[in-house]
XYZ file of C-alpha atoms in Angstrom:
278
model
C -13.292 14.427 -23.426
C -11.477 11.305 -24.633
C -10.153 10.829 -28.156
C -9.032 7.334 -29.230
C -6.873 6.287 -32.179
C -5.458 3.034 -33.485
C -2.435 2.543 -31.198
C -0.100 1.048 -33.810
C -0.850 3.675 -36.447
C -0.573 6.468 -33.894
C 2.777 5.180 -32.618
C 4.167 5.075 -36.152
C 2.931 8.605 -36.855
C 4.503 9.967 -33.676
C 7.785 8.227 -34.514
C 7.825 10.015 -37.879
C 7.145 13.323 -36.167
C 9.982 12.777 -33.697
C 12.376 11.966 -36.522
C 11.248 14.942 -38.617
C 11.847 17.522 -35.895
C 15.251 16.039 -35.118
C 16.349 16.757 -38.696
C 18.243 19.910 -39.557
C 18.756 22.472 -36.795
C 15.472 23.708 -35.373
C 17.244 25.575 -32.534
C 18.843 27.740 -35.245
C 15.342 28.642 -36.442
C 14.121 29.276 -32.891
C 17.045 31.483 -31.862
C 17.949 33.052 -35.197
C 14.573 33.751 -36.807
C 11.628 33.548 -34.384
C 13.307 34.289 -31.043
C 10.973 37.168 -30.161
C 7.841 34.996 -30.250
C 8.534 33.193 -26.965
C 8.764 36.385 -24.892
C 5.605 37.711 -26.583
C 3.663 34.628 -25.502
C 5.103 34.648 -21.988
C 4.106 38.289 -21.524
C 0.602 37.647 -22.878
C 0.192 34.777 -20.396
C 1.222 36.992 -17.493
C 3.848 34.618 -16.131
C 4.903 35.746 -12.644
C 7.562 34.611 -10.191
C 6.582 31.297 -8.647
C 4.022 30.320 -11.291
C 4.017 26.657 -12.245
C 4.463 26.822 -16.017
C 4.228 24.046 -18.613
C 5.520 24.662 -22.128
C 3.944 22.009 -24.381
C 5.830 21.007 -27.545
C 8.545 23.307 -26.250
C 11.205 22.452 -28.814
C 14.465 23.950 -27.643
C 12.707 26.269 -25.200
C 11.864 29.414 -27.143
C 9.004 30.056 -24.676
C 10.160 27.925 -21.737
C 13.394 29.863 -21.275
C 11.700 33.313 -21.292
C 9.124 31.935 -18.832
C 11.957 30.896 -16.522
C 13.553 34.327 -16.904
C 10.216 35.790 -15.774
C 10.466 33.749 -12.577
C 8.272 30.793 -13.475
C 8.925 27.269 -12.245
C 9.031 25.824 -15.714
C 8.615 22.359 -17.162
C 9.390 22.078 -20.872
C 7.920 19.038 -22.614
C 8.450 17.842 -26.177
C 8.149 14.693 -28.247
C 11.697 15.022 -29.646
C 14.545 14.415 -27.166
C 17.154 16.050 -29.414
C 15.324 19.367 -29.082
C 15.128 19.017 -25.310
C 18.887 18.382 -25.199
C 19.464 21.611 -27.137
C 17.135 23.450 -24.756
C 19.030 22.171 -21.713
C 22.245 23.587 -23.140
C 20.657 26.950 -23.932
C 19.134 27.171 -20.445
C 22.433 26.225 -18.801
C 24.147 29.008 -20.728
C 21.678 31.425 -19.097
C 22.127 29.907 -15.650
C 18.512 28.701 -15.587
C 17.104 25.599 -13.923
C 14.182 24.102 -15.871
C 12.681 20.623 -15.929
C 12.881 18.981 -19.357
C 10.488 16.084 -20.027
C 9.971 14.022 -23.158
C 6.205 13.836 -23.647
C 3.491 13.503 -26.253
C 1.283 16.620 -26.338
C -1.728 14.343 -26.784
C -0.950 12.272 -23.663
C 0.867 14.501 -21.180
C 2.389 12.724 -18.150
C 1.187 15.332 -15.663
C -1.574 15.483 -13.088
C -4.897 17.223 -13.567
C -4.582 20.924 -12.729
C -0.838 20.703 -12.081
C 0.101 24.038 -13.708
C -0.904 27.689 -13.359
C 0.106 28.583 -16.932
C 0.046 26.161 -19.859
C 1.466 27.530 -23.068
C 2.797 26.534 -26.461
C 4.681 28.613 -29.027
C 4.277 27.244 -32.594
C 4.539 23.799 -31.044
C 1.312 22.041 -30.088
C -0.119 23.077 -33.459
C 1.948 20.266 -35.015
C 0.321 17.556 -32.903
C -1.824 15.694 -35.453
C -4.991 15.185 -33.413
C -6.153 18.635 -32.399
C -8.951 17.695 -30.024
C -6.729 15.307 -28.097
C -4.054 17.985 -27.711
C -6.578 20.650 -26.661
C -8.074 18.276 -24.096
C -4.651 17.799 -22.540
C -3.914 21.541 -22.425
C -7.122 22.060 -20.478
C -6.677 19.032 -18.227
C -3.248 19.950 -16.876
C -4.155 23.620 -16.294
C -5.598 24.405 -12.880
C -9.105 25.904 -12.684
C -8.671 29.659 -13.126
C -5.264 29.175 -14.733
C -4.150 30.539 -18.090
C -3.743 28.711 -21.391
C -1.733 30.602 -24.013
C -1.010 29.666 -27.617
C 0.940 31.256 -30.425
C 0.266 29.534 -33.756
C 0.991 30.219 -37.424
C -2.162 31.134 -39.369
C -3.398 29.244 -42.444
C -3.077 32.339 -44.631
C 0.270 33.530 -43.257
C 3.752 32.808 -44.520
C 4.366 29.546 -42.645
C 0.862 28.370 -43.502
C 1.770 28.991 -47.143
C 5.111 27.228 -46.631
C 3.409 24.095 -45.329
C 1.022 24.254 -48.275
C 3.992 24.535 -50.631
C 5.503 21.376 -49.145
C 2.270 19.382 -49.305
C 2.592 18.101 -52.916
C 6.100 16.832 -52.156
C 5.326 14.706 -49.092
C 3.210 11.668 -48.359
C -0.399 12.482 -47.418
C -1.134 12.453 -43.687
C -2.963 9.426 -42.260
C -6.723 9.576 -41.694
C -7.628 11.727 -38.713
C -4.525 13.938 -38.786
C -5.390 17.623 -39.091
C -3.411 20.468 -40.709
C -1.216 22.370 -38.220
C -2.247 25.894 -39.337
C -5.836 25.290 -38.198
C -4.532 26.264 -34.747
C -4.087 29.735 -36.246
C -7.845 29.969 -36.865
C -9.512 31.498 -33.814
C -12.855 29.788 -34.370
C -11.176 26.388 -34.653
C -9.393 26.870 -31.338
C -12.529 28.159 -29.633
C -14.373 25.044 -30.800
C -11.607 22.785 -29.465
C -11.794 24.353 -25.998
C -15.567 24.899 -26.077
C -17.070 25.968 -22.747
C -14.091 24.756 -20.714
C -12.394 28.160 -21.023
C -13.486 31.759 -20.670
C -12.006 35.232 -21.160
C -10.621 34.315 -24.575
C -8.428 37.041 -26.071
C -7.167 36.495 -29.611
C -5.198 38.727 -31.962
C -3.565 38.162 -35.334
C -0.111 39.703 -35.352
C 2.960 39.538 -37.585
C 6.579 38.695 -37.008
C 8.836 40.852 -39.170
C 11.655 38.662 -40.496
C 14.819 40.272 -41.821
C 17.134 37.290 -41.411
C 17.524 36.508 -45.123
C 19.385 38.540 -47.728
C 17.258 37.214 -50.589
C 14.756 34.454 -51.455
C 17.550 32.006 -52.184
C 19.000 32.559 -48.714
C 15.590 31.837 -47.189
C 15.253 28.656 -49.237
C 18.719 27.412 -48.393
C 18.298 28.095 -44.679
C 14.972 26.262 -44.449
C 16.241 23.483 -46.692
C 19.066 22.866 -44.224
C 17.452 23.596 -40.846
C 13.645 23.333 -40.682
C 12.517 19.756 -40.037
C 9.446 19.656 -42.335
C 11.458 21.118 -45.219
C 14.458 18.849 -44.640
C 12.105 15.857 -44.524
C 10.401 16.865 -47.785
C 13.733 17.086 -49.590
C 14.863 13.732 -48.225
C 11.711 12.121 -49.540
C 12.421 13.288 -53.107
C 16.220 13.037 -53.032
C 16.248 10.448 -55.804
C 14.163 12.645 -58.119
C 16.191 15.612 -59.437
C 13.213 17.101 -61.275
C 11.056 17.239 -58.159
C 13.968 18.587 -56.117
C 14.441 21.382 -58.656
C 10.712 22.084 -58.614
C 10.671 22.395 -54.813
C 13.720 24.681 -54.959
C 11.773 26.907 -57.349
C 8.547 26.821 -55.333
C 10.268 27.860 -52.084
C 12.031 30.766 -53.757
C 8.743 31.867 -55.341
C 7.076 31.702 -51.929
C 9.618 34.153 -50.562
C 9.401 36.402 -53.637
C 5.594 36.603 -53.393
C 5.805 37.683 -49.770
C 8.697 40.153 -49.962
C 7.933 43.673 -48.786
C 9.281 46.245 -51.237
C 12.664 46.050 -52.903
C 16.164 45.603 -51.507
C 17.036 43.018 -48.823
C 14.302 40.444 -48.237
C 11.812 41.477 -45.567
C 8.978 39.093 -44.728
C 6.004 39.282 -42.388
C 4.892 35.973 -40.860
C 1.368 36.089 -39.455
C 0.426 34.269 -36.259
C -2.525 34.025 -33.894
C -1.852 34.907 -30.254
C -4.603 33.476 -28.057
C -5.006 33.363 -24.294
C -7.864 31.955 -22.241
C -8.687 31.117 -18.636
C -9.770 27.630 -17.630
C -13.187 27.759 -16.025
C -13.306 27.065 -12.300
């Protein structure tokens, strides 16, 4: 399949995405809050020594590095070079040798069927044109190879977070789709259609105990998570809207707290694996 967009508008959109994910400190989120997700995805994909592995929208390597630890020959690709630089440092600290490649998930610079395992951990879901991204995931996976995705669900905590931010940011351009749709199994099945088989999908939760209270959650995401940092920057000259977003983020955490005492949250995600048809 081929999906076409206005080149100038698409280039501007991708530039905004690159800038957004370079804000704050996403590696702090990846290593301090969601670190266990990468190994979960790598295990589900069955990465074995010698496998050619591509991590799409890899960020700082929260799945790429575990895939390398499992023995894969890993290429980590991402739109944002600052995240790749952070990933290189983290991999070097572990004594790992990975390839790091700046790349657009909707136009990957790799050959057809180049990889045995193609995966993405809460990464490709943020590419704005879902069909284009899905087409690329399939294209670069060899026939019989595995595609594995871990994506936040629309109803889960991060889906709610993105919904909370929506009134405070500019509307997306025509054709851009909401990231949490990748957490809807039927949406992903429709994207891949009959090009994959043996689809296995489960909704699971990440238990998050990194924050002492809702204010700590808000302050951490306000400082470190690109979409949140970007939202605050866009309203920096409006104290009333800034105060309102402060309140809304704290209420989000309060609504989702489990029990009393220190803040415990459960963040739902969809774990999906499939095999590319031969």
